[in-house]
Amino acid sequence: MAKALKANDVYHWLLTGGFYAESYVLPPCFYVDKKPAKPKKFFAVKKNSFKPDRTEPIEVHFPKSELSDRTFGIMDPYIHNDIAYHLSRNWKKLVDRMIPSDSIVASYSFPLPISKRTPNRLGVLRSGRLIYEFIEMTDDDLASVAYKYSHIVKADIKRFYPSIYTHSIAWALHGKSFIRKPKNMHSFSHVGNRLDKLFQNASDGCTNGIPIGPVVSDLIGELIAAAVDRIFTKEVKAGAIDCEAVRFKDDYRVLVKSEADAKRVIKILQASLKQYNLELSDEKTQIHSLPGGLFRGWVSRYHVVHPRKKKFFTWKQFRELYLAVIEIDRAHPGTGVIDRFLADITRKDGSLKFDFFSRDLEKVISMLLMLGNLRIKAFPKIIAIMEALLRTPFGFTHQSRIVEYLGQFLDKLSEDESRNKYLITWIGYFFASNGLMDSLPKKYKFKDPIPQSVFANQGLIFKNRKEFKLFVGCKTSAKRTNLIRHLDVFEPAI
């Protein structure tokens, strides 16, 4: 299916659907509204000289915890365009390297959305949705063959994207021994070297790390991980280890027949990664005796408190399930229990499954916002629920109270822009897209171009790149899509 895609279709999809990070990172006003009509390059190789502009990505800091952030990058659109151009022009070769025939590792993380239902063309959803297929795979596919094995290895590549060595792009595409020959090492006739230089100049010339977020980075990540998988496969076969290995991006699961084999597999994986200047995360590498480690602990606990989906909740049922979810999240932090809860208390249009009374409104808003504090990634979903509520008759009659509550929350967040700009951006979009900016008690100006773009209602990133328009007005964006559709989050797999 991947090889059947047309190069031009891949190019145009990477420029639009693949330019920004996943939908939960930025509101839908960050949208590629203008791009080159036909595939083109902005930076050409001239007499084996290749000098793309040296640029820096716009950073979007997503708080993972109280002490750490995950940093997404928005690449210069001209650099990003040329990366997309070279990847699409070499598409079939790239697919062969990402899905190697000599690897025993089954990857569930192909970066572009392809489906048997729509062969020969790309879908509309970001491939991040494949995480749900990975979850189902670990629960179903691995479970179906686990009886043959005794242990499972769980392993994770440490800081995968920030650790990728850009020179290793050419290694993975052309072979390490080939590209290291003197005549090949600096030759820009090889696409791997051109991609190496473009990724360097997307990050101010750095050779370590590629931006997290754009699908072109996902393609490079998959290319390099697949190269590691081939080395791993060769060594596992040489050691006559019987195993079943799967991977989603940087996350491995390997079924083996003994604890000794599990330890050998970890050593082999470590050695394979070192050949690409990567390493395993010590704290995320584990060995479990089966069936331990095969299923997610929070899922069983959630099923106990919510064994079947409800069409309607009483206030007491909502409250009790909410409290149970908080306890499960404390026991299993960073998992999807809050996402599951939000999916179960809402209908497909984002409306809540219980009737509001005026006295409950502030309690419910407060409770939902507190969930957003527990799992920052869930915050846009909560804002989407607020938007759906605002558009109901009840929400319309209580608009002033909803606006006042969120306005107070915004005012508190604005006291520390550097720490809260992710939340500020999403609340700002809620006000701007629903025509409520005038209801705020004061006008806000922020230093960071991402929240300020929303509050100024104009794109403030890469304004000098005239062949691209990377922002649409918030009200215009709201007419194109609502937050429920943008996030596409209300049916996560369990």
Coordinates of C-alpha atoms in Angstrom, one line a residue:
M1 CA 0.0 0.0 0.0
A2 CA 2.8 2.4 0.8
K3 CA 4.6 1.8 -2.5
A4 CA 1.3 2.4 -4.4
L5 CA 1.2 6.0 -3.2
K6 CA 2.1 8.6 -5.8
A7 CA 5.2 10.7 -5.1
N8 CA 3.3 14.0 -5.6
D9 CA 0.6 12.9 -3.2
V10 CA 3.2 12.1 -0.6
Y11 CA 4.9 15.5 -1.1
H12 CA 1.6 17.5 -0.8
W13 CA 0.4 15.5 2.2
L14 CA 3.7 16.0 4.1
L15 CA 3.4 19.8 3.4
T16 CA -0.1 20.0 4.8
G17 CA -1.3 17.1 7.0
G18 CA 2.3 16.4 8.1
F19 CA 3.7 19.9 8.8
Y20 CA 2.5 20.4 12.3
A21 CA 2.6 18.0 15.2
E22 CA -0.3 15.9 16.4
S23 CA -3.7 17.6 16.8
Y24 CA -3.4 17.8 20.6
V25 CA -0.3 20.0 20.4
L26 CA -1.8 23.0 18.6
P27 CA -5.3 24.3 17.9
P28 CA -6.7 24.0 14.4
C29 CA -5.9 27.7 13.5
F30 CA -2.3 26.4 12.9
Y31 CA -3.1 25.1 9.5
V32 CA -1.2 25.1 6.2
D33 CA -3.5 27.2 4.0
K34 CA -1.0 28.0 1.3
K35 CA 1.9 26.0 -0.2
P36 CA 3.6 25.5 -3.6
A37 CA 1.0 24.2 -6.2
K38 CA 3.6 21.9 -7.7
P39 CA 6.6 20.0 -6.2
K40 CA 9.6 22.2 -6.1
K41 CA 13.0 22.7 -4.4
F42 CA 14.1 25.9 -2.7
F43 CA 17.7 24.8 -2.3
A44 CA 19.6 23.2 -5.1
V45 CA 22.9 21.3 -5.3
K46 CA 25.4 23.3 -7.3
K47 CA 28.7 21.7 -8.2
N48 CA 28.4 19.4 -5.2
S49 CA 27.8 22.5 -3.0
F50 CA 24.6 22.4 -1.0
K51 CA 23.8 25.4 1.2
P52 CA 20.3 25.5 2.5
D53 CA 19.5 28.3 4.8
R54 CA 20.5 27.8 8.4
T55 CA 17.3 28.1 10.5
E56 CA 15.9 27.3 13.9
P57 CA 12.6 25.6 14.6
I58 CA 9.8 27.3 16.5
E59 CA 9.5 25.4 19.8
V60 CA 6.3 24.3 21.4
H61 CA 6.8 23.2 25.0
F62 CA 4.4 20.6 26.1
P63 CA 4.5 20.0 29.9
K64 CA 4.9 16.3 30.6
S65 CA 5.1 16.7 34.4
E66 CA 5.8 19.4 37.0
L67 CA 9.5 19.1 36.3
S68 CA 9.9 18.2 32.6
D69 CA 8.6 19.3 29.2
R70 CA 8.5 17.6 25.8
T71 CA 9.5 20.0 23.1
F72 CA 7.9 19.9 19.7
G73 CA 9.4 21.7 16.7
I74 CA 7.9 23.6 13.8
M75 CA 10.4 23.6 11.0
D76 CA 11.2 26.4 8.6
P77 CA 8.7 25.7 5.8
Y78 CA 11.3 26.0 3.0
I79 CA 13.6 23.5 4.7
H80 CA 10.6 21.3 5.5
N81 CA 9.5 21.6 1.9
D82 CA 12.8 20.4 0.6
I83 CA 13.0 17.5 3.0
A84 CA 9.4 16.5 1.9
Y85 CA 10.5 16.8 -1.8
H86 CA 13.6 14.5 -1.4
L87 CA 11.7 11.9 0.6
S88 CA 8.8 11.8 -1.9
R89 CA 11.2 11.7 -4.9
N90 CA 12.8 8.6 -3.3
W91 CA 9.7 7.2 -1.9
K92 CA 9.9 3.5 -3.0
K93 CA 13.5 3.2 -1.8
L94 CA 12.5 4.8 1.5
V95 CA 9.6 2.3 1.9
D96 CA 12.0 -0.6 1.3
R97 CA 14.3 0.7 4.0
M98 CA 11.4 1.3 6.5
I99 CA 9.9 -2.1 5.9
P100 CA 12.9 -4.3 5.4
S101 CA 12.3 -7.9 4.3
D102 CA 15.2 -9.2 6.4
S103 CA 13.8 -8.0 9.8
I104 CA 11.9 -10.1 12.3
V105 CA 10.7 -6.9 14.1
A106 CA 7.1 -6.1 13.2
S107 CA 6.7 -2.3 13.2
Y108 CA 3.2 -0.8 13.9
S109 CA 4.4 2.7 13.3
F110 CA 4.3 3.5 9.6
P111 CA 4.2 7.3 9.7
L112 CA 1.6 8.0 6.9
P113 CA -2.1 7.1 7.2
I114 CA -2.8 4.3 4.8
S115 CA -5.7 1.9 4.9
K116 CA -7.0 -1.0 2.9
R117 CA -10.3 0.9 2.7
T118 CA -8.7 3.6 0.7
P119 CA -5.9 2.0 -1.3
N120 CA -3.5 4.2 -3.4
R121 CA -4.3 7.4 -1.4
L122 CA -3.6 8.9 1.9
G123 CA -6.1 9.3 4.7
V124 CA -7.0 12.4 6.6
L125 CA -6.0 11.4 10.1
R126 CA -2.5 11.7 11.5
S127 CA -0.7 8.4 12.0
G128 CA -0.5 9.1 15.7
R129 CA -3.8 7.4 15.8
L130 CA -1.9 4.2 15.1
I131 CA -1.0 4.2 18.8
Y132 CA -4.4 2.7 19.4
E133 CA -3.6 -0.1 17.0
F134 CA -0.4 -0.7 18.9
I135 CA -2.4 -0.9 22.1
E136 CA -4.7 -3.4 20.6
M137 CA -1.7 -5.3 19.2
T138 CA -0.1 -5.7 22.6
D139 CA -3.4 -6.8 24.1
D140 CA -4.5 -9.1 21.3
D141 CA -1.8 -10.0 18.8
L142 CA 1.0 -10.7 21.3
A143 CA -1.5 -12.3 23.7
S144 CA -2.5 -14.8 21.0
V145 CA 1.1 -16.2 20.7
A146 CA 2.3 -15.6 24.2
Y147 CA 1.5 -19.2 25.3
K148 CA 4.6 -20.2 23.4
Y149 CA 6.9 -18.0 25.6
S150 CA 7.7 -17.5 29.2
H151 CA 8.9 -13.8 29.4
I152 CA 8.3 -10.5 27.8
V153 CA 10.9 -7.7 27.4
K154 CA 9.7 -4.1 27.4
A155 CA 12.3 -1.6 26.2
D156 CA 12.4 2.0 25.0
I157 CA 15.0 4.0 23.1
K158 CA 16.3 6.8 25.3
R159 CA 15.3 10.3 24.0
F160 CA 14.9 8.9 20.5
Y161 CA 14.3 12.0 18.4
P162 CA 16.6 14.3 20.3
S163 CA 19.4 11.7 20.1
I164 CA 19.2 10.9 16.3
Y165 CA 22.6 11.7 14.7
T166 CA 21.8 13.3 11.4
H167 CA 24.7 11.6 9.6
S168 CA 23.0 8.3 10.4
I169 CA 20.2 9.2 8.0
A170 CA 22.6 8.5 5.1
W171 CA 23.8 5.3 6.9
A172 CA 20.3 4.0 7.0
L173 CA 19.5 4.9 3.4
H174 CA 22.7 3.8 1.7
G175 CA 24.5 1.6 4.1
K176 CA 27.2 2.7 6.7
S177 CA 30.2 1.2 4.9
F178 CA 29.1 2.7 1.5
I179 CA 28.5 6.2 2.7
R180 CA 31.7 6.3 4.7
K181 CA 33.9 5.8 1.6
P182 CA 35.8 9.0 1.0
K183 CA 34.1 9.6 -2.4
N184 CA 30.6 9.2 -0.9
M185 CA 30.9 10.8 2.5
H186 CA 30.5 14.4 1.3
S187 CA 28.8 13.8 -2.0
F188 CA 25.4 15.5 -2.3
S189 CA 24.5 13.3 -5.2
H190 CA 23.3 10.9 -2.5
V191 CA 19.9 11.8 -1.1
G192 CA 20.9 10.7 2.4
N193 CA 23.6 13.4 2.5
R194 CA 21.1 16.0 1.3
L195 CA 18.6 15.0 4.0
D196 CA 21.4 15.1 6.6
K197 CA 22.3 18.7 5.7
L198 CA 18.7 19.8 5.6
F199 CA 17.9 18.4 9.0
Q200 CA 21.1 20.0 10.4
N201 CA 20.1 23.3 9.0
A202 CA 16.5 22.9 10.4
S203 CA 18.1 23.0 13.8
D204 CA 20.8 25.7 13.5
G205 CA 23.4 23.3 12.2
C206 CA 23.2 20.7 15.0
T207 CA 24.0 17.1 14.0
N208 CA 22.4 15.7 17.1
G209 CA 18.6 15.6 17.2
I210 CA 15.7 16.2 14.8
P211 CA 12.5 18.2 15.5
I212 CA 9.7 16.3 17.2
G213 CA 6.3 16.7 15.5
P214 CA 6.6 16.9 11.7
V215 CA 5.9 13.7 9.9
V216 CA 9.2 14.0 7.9
S217 CA 10.9 13.5 11.3
D218 CA 8.6 10.4 11.9
L219 CA 9.8 9.0 8.6
I220 CA 13.4 9.5 9.5
G221 CA 12.8 8.0 12.9
E222 CA 11.2 5.0 11.4
L223 CA 14.0 4.7 8.8
I224 CA 16.7 4.6 11.5
A225 CA 14.7 2.3 13.8
A226 CA 14.2 -0.1 11.0
A227 CA 18.0 -0.1 10.3
V228 CA 18.5 -1.0 14.0
D229 CA 15.9 -3.7 13.7
R230 CA 17.9 -5.3 10.8
I231 CA 21.1 -5.4 13.0
F232 CA 19.1 -6.8 15.9
T233 CA 17.6 -9.5 13.7
K234 CA 20.9 -10.7 12.4
E235 CA 22.3 -11.0 15.9
V236 CA 19.2 -12.8 17.3
K237 CA 19.4 -15.3 14.5
A238 CA 23.1 -15.8 15.0
G239 CA 22.4 -16.5 18.7
A240 CA 19.5 -18.9 17.8
I241 CA 17.1 -17.0 20.1
D242 CA 13.4 -17.9 19.5
C243 CA 11.4 -14.7 19.9
E244 CA 8.5 -12.6 18.7
A245 CA 9.5 -8.9 18.4
V246 CA 7.3 -5.9 17.7
R247 CA 7.9 -2.1 17.8
F248 CA 5.9 1.1 17.9
K249 CA 8.3 4.0 17.1
D250 CA 10.9 3.7 19.9
D251 CA 9.0 1.2 22.0
Y252 CA 9.9 -2.5 21.8
R253 CA 8.1 -5.6 23.0
V254 CA 9.9 -9.0 22.7
L255 CA 8.5 -12.4 23.7
V256 CA 11.2 -14.9 24.7
K257 CA 11.4 -18.5 26.1
S258 CA 13.5 -17.8 29.2
E259 CA 14.8 -15.1 31.5
A260 CA 18.3 -15.8 30.2
D261 CA 17.1 -15.2 26.6
A262 CA 15.4 -11.9 27.8
K263 CA 18.7 -10.7 29.1
R264 CA 20.5 -11.7 25.9
V265 CA 17.9 -9.8 23.8
I266 CA 18.4 -6.7 25.9
K267 CA 22.2 -6.9 25.3
I268 CA 21.7 -7.4 21.6
L269 CA 19.3 -4.5 21.3
Q270 CA 21.7 -2.3 23.2
A271 CA 24.5 -3.2 20.9
S272 CA 22.4 -2.7 17.8
L273 CA 21.3 0.8 18.9
K274 CA 24.9 1.8 19.6
Q275 CA 25.8 1.3 16.0
Y276 CA 23.4 4.3 15.3
N277 CA 24.6 6.3 18.3
L278 CA 21.4 5.5 20.3
E279 CA 20.8 3.7 23.6
L280 CA 18.1 2.1 25.7
S281 CA 16.3 3.9 28.5
D282 CA 17.4 2.1 31.7
E283 CA 14.3 3.0 33.7
K284 CA 11.9 1.8 30.9
T285 CA 13.7 -1.5 30.2
Q286 CA 12.0 -4.3 32.0
I287 CA 11.6 -8.1 32.0
H288 CA 8.3 -9.7 33.1
S289 CA 7.3 -13.3 33.6
L290 CA 4.2 -13.9 31.5
P291 CA 1.4 -13.2 31.7
G292 CA 2.7 -10.3 33.7
G293 CA 3.6 -7.3 31.6
L294 CA 1.3 -8.4 28.7
F295 CA -1.7 -6.2 29.7
R296 CA -2.0 -2.7 31.1
G297 CA -2.8 -2.7 34.8
W298 CA -5.0 0.4 34.7
V299 CA -7.4 -1.1 32.2
S300 CA -8.5 -3.9 34.6
R301 CA -9.0 -1.4 37.4
Y302 CA -11.0 0.9 35.2
H303 CA -13.3 -2.0 34.1
V304 CA -14.0 -2.8 37.7
V305 CA -15.4 0.7 38.4
H306 CA -16.9 1.1 34.9
P307 CA -17.7 -2.4 33.5
R308 CA -19.9 -1.2 30.7
K309 CA -20.6 2.0 28.8
K310 CA -23.5 4.1 30.0
K311 CA -25.8 6.2 27.9
F312 CA -26.5 8.5 30.8
F313 CA -24.9 9.4 34.2
T314 CA -26.5 10.6 37.3
W315 CA -24.6 13.3 39.2
K316 CA -23.6 10.7 41.8
Q317 CA -22.4 8.2 39.2
F318 CA -20.3 10.9 37.5
R319 CA -18.8 11.9 40.7
E320 CA -17.9 8.4 41.9
L321 CA -16.4 7.4 38.5
Y322 CA -14.4 10.7 38.5
L323 CA -12.9 10.0 42.0
A324 CA -12.1 6.4 40.9
V325 CA -10.3 7.6 37.8
I326 CA -8.2 10.0 39.9
E327 CA -7.1 7.1 42.2
I328 CA -6.3 4.9 39.1
D329 CA -4.2 7.7 37.6
R330 CA -2.3 8.1 40.9
A331 CA -1.5 4.4 40.8
H332 CA -0.7 4.4 37.1
P333 CA 0.5 7.9 36.2
G334 CA 0.9 8.9 32.6
T335 CA -1.5 6.3 31.2
G336 CA -4.7 6.7 29.3
V337 CA -7.3 6.4 32.0
I338 CA -8.3 10.1 32.0
D339 CA -8.7 9.9 28.2
R340 CA -10.8 6.8 28.6
F341 CA -13.0 8.6 31.2
L342 CA -13.5 11.7 29.0
A343 CA -14.5 9.4 26.1
D344 CA -17.0 7.5 28.3
I345 CA -18.7 10.6 29.7
T346 CA -19.2 12.2 26.3
R347 CA -21.2 11.5 23.2
K348 CA -19.7 11.7 19.7
D349 CA -20.5 15.4 19.5
G350 CA -18.7 16.1 22.7
S351 CA -21.7 16.7 24.8
L352 CA -21.7 15.3 28.4
K353 CA -23.9 12.3 29.2
F354 CA -25.9 13.9 32.0
D355 CA -28.2 16.9 32.4
F356 CA -26.7 20.0 34.0
F357 CA -28.3 22.0 36.7
S358 CA -27.1 25.5 37.2
R359 CA -25.8 24.5 40.7
D360 CA -23.6 21.8 39.0
L361 CA -22.0 23.9 36.3
E362 CA -19.0 25.4 38.2
K363 CA -18.4 22.1 39.9
V364 CA -18.2 20.2 36.6
I365 CA -16.0 22.8 35.0
S366 CA -13.7 22.9 38.0
M367 CA -13.5 19.1 38.1
L368 CA -12.7 18.8 34.4
L369 CA -10.0 21.5 34.6
M370 CA -8.4 19.6 37.5
L371 CA -8.2 16.5 35.2
G372 CA -6.4 18.7 32.7
N373 CA -3.8 19.5 35.4
L374 CA -3.3 15.8 36.1
R375 CA -2.9 15.0 32.4
I376 CA -1.9 18.0 30.4
K377 CA -2.4 16.1 27.1
A378 CA -6.1 15.8 28.0
F379 CA -6.5 19.6 28.4
P380 CA -7.5 20.2 24.7
K381 CA -10.2 17.5 25.0
I382 CA -11.6 19.3 28.1
I383 CA -11.7 22.6 26.1
A384 CA -13.5 20.7 23.3
I385 CA -16.1 19.6 25.8
M386 CA -16.4 23.2 27.0
E387 CA -17.0 24.3 23.4
A388 CA -19.6 21.6 22.9
L389 CA -21.3 22.7 26.2
L390 CA -21.2 26.4 25.1
R391 CA -23.2 25.5 21.9
T392 CA -26.0 23.8 23.8
P393 CA -29.1 25.7 24.9
F394 CA -28.0 25.3 28.5
G395 CA -24.5 26.6 27.6
F396 CA -25.9 29.5 25.7
T397 CA -28.0 30.7 28.7
H398 CA -25.0 30.2 31.0
Q399 CA -22.3 31.6 28.7
S400 CA -21.4 34.4 31.0
R401 CA -20.6 32.0 33.8
I402 CA -18.5 29.7 31.5
V403 CA -16.6 32.7 30.1
E404 CA -16.0 34.1 33.6
Y405 CA -14.7 30.8 34.9
L406 CA -12.3 30.2 32.0
G407 CA -11.3 33.9 32.0
Q408 CA -10.2 33.7 35.6
F409 CA -8.3 30.5 34.9
L410 CA -6.6 32.2 31.9
D411 CA -5.7 35.2 34.1
K412 CA -4.1 32.9 36.6
L413 CA -2.1 31.1 33.9
S414 CA -0.9 34.3 32.3
E415 CA 1.0 35.2 35.5
D416 CA 3.6 32.5 34.3
E417 CA 3.6 32.5 30.5
S418 CA 6.7 30.5 30.1
R419 CA 5.3 27.6 32.2
N420 CA 1.7 27.8 31.0
K421 CA 1.8 28.8 27.3
Y422 CA 0.5 25.5 26.1
L423 CA -2.7 25.9 28.2
I424 CA -2.9 29.6 27.4
T425 CA -2.8 28.9 23.7
W426 CA -5.8 26.4 23.9
I427 CA -7.9 28.7 26.2
G428 CA -7.1 31.6 23.9
Y429 CA -8.3 29.6 20.9
F430 CA -11.5 28.8 22.7
F431 CA -12.2 32.5 23.3
A432 CA -11.1 33.7 19.8
S433 CA -12.8 31.0 17.8
N434 CA -16.1 31.5 19.6
G435 CA -16.0 35.3 19.3
L436 CA -15.5 35.8 23.0
M437 CA -12.3 37.8 23.1
D438 CA -14.2 41.0 24.0
S439 CA -15.6 39.4 27.0
L440 CA -12.2 39.1 28.6
P441 CA -11.5 41.9 31.2
K442 CA -8.2 42.8 29.6
K443 CA -6.1 42.4 26.5
Y444 CA -3.3 39.9 26.6
K445 CA 0.1 40.2 24.9
F446 CA 2.5 37.3 25.1
K447 CA 6.2 37.0 24.2
D448 CA 6.0 33.5 22.7
P449 CA 4.8 33.6 19.0
I450 CA 2.5 30.6 19.4
P451 CA 0.0 32.0 22.1
Q452 CA 0.5 35.5 20.7
S453 CA -0.6 34.3 17.2
V454 CA -3.9 33.1 18.7
F455 CA -4.5 36.3 20.7
A456 CA -3.5 38.6 17.8
N457 CA -5.4 36.3 15.4
Q458 CA -2.6 36.3 12.9
G459 CA 0.3 34.0 12.1
L460 CA 3.5 35.3 13.7
I461 CA 5.8 32.4 12.7
F462 CA 8.0 32.3 9.5
K463 CA 6.3 35.4 8.1
N464 CA 9.1 35.9 5.6
R465 CA 8.4 32.6 3.8
K466 CA 5.9 34.1 1.3
E467 CA 5.1 30.9 -0.5
F468 CA 3.5 29.4 2.6
K469 CA 0.6 30.5 4.8
L470 CA 0.7 28.6 8.1
F471 CA -2.1 30.2 10.1
V472 CA -5.8 30.9 9.5
G473 CA -8.1 33.2 11.5
C474 CA -9.6 31.5 14.6
K475 CA -13.2 32.1 13.5
T476 CA -12.4 30.9 10.0
S477 CA -10.8 27.8 11.5
A478 CA -13.9 27.2 13.7
K479 CA -16.0 27.2 10.5
R480 CA -13.7 24.6 8.9
T481 CA -13.7 22.3 11.9
N482 CA -14.8 22.2 15.6
L483 CA -12.5 21.0 18.3
I484 CA -14.2 17.6 18.6
R485 CA -13.4 16.8 14.9
H486 CA -9.9 18.4 15.1
L487 CA -8.9 16.3 18.1
D488 CA -10.7 13.1 17.0
V489 CA -10.2 11.7 20.5
F490 CA -13.5 10.5 21.8
E491 CA -13.1 6.8 20.9
P492 CA -9.7 5.8 22.2
A493 CA -9.0 2.1 22.3
I494 CA -9.0 0.3 25.6

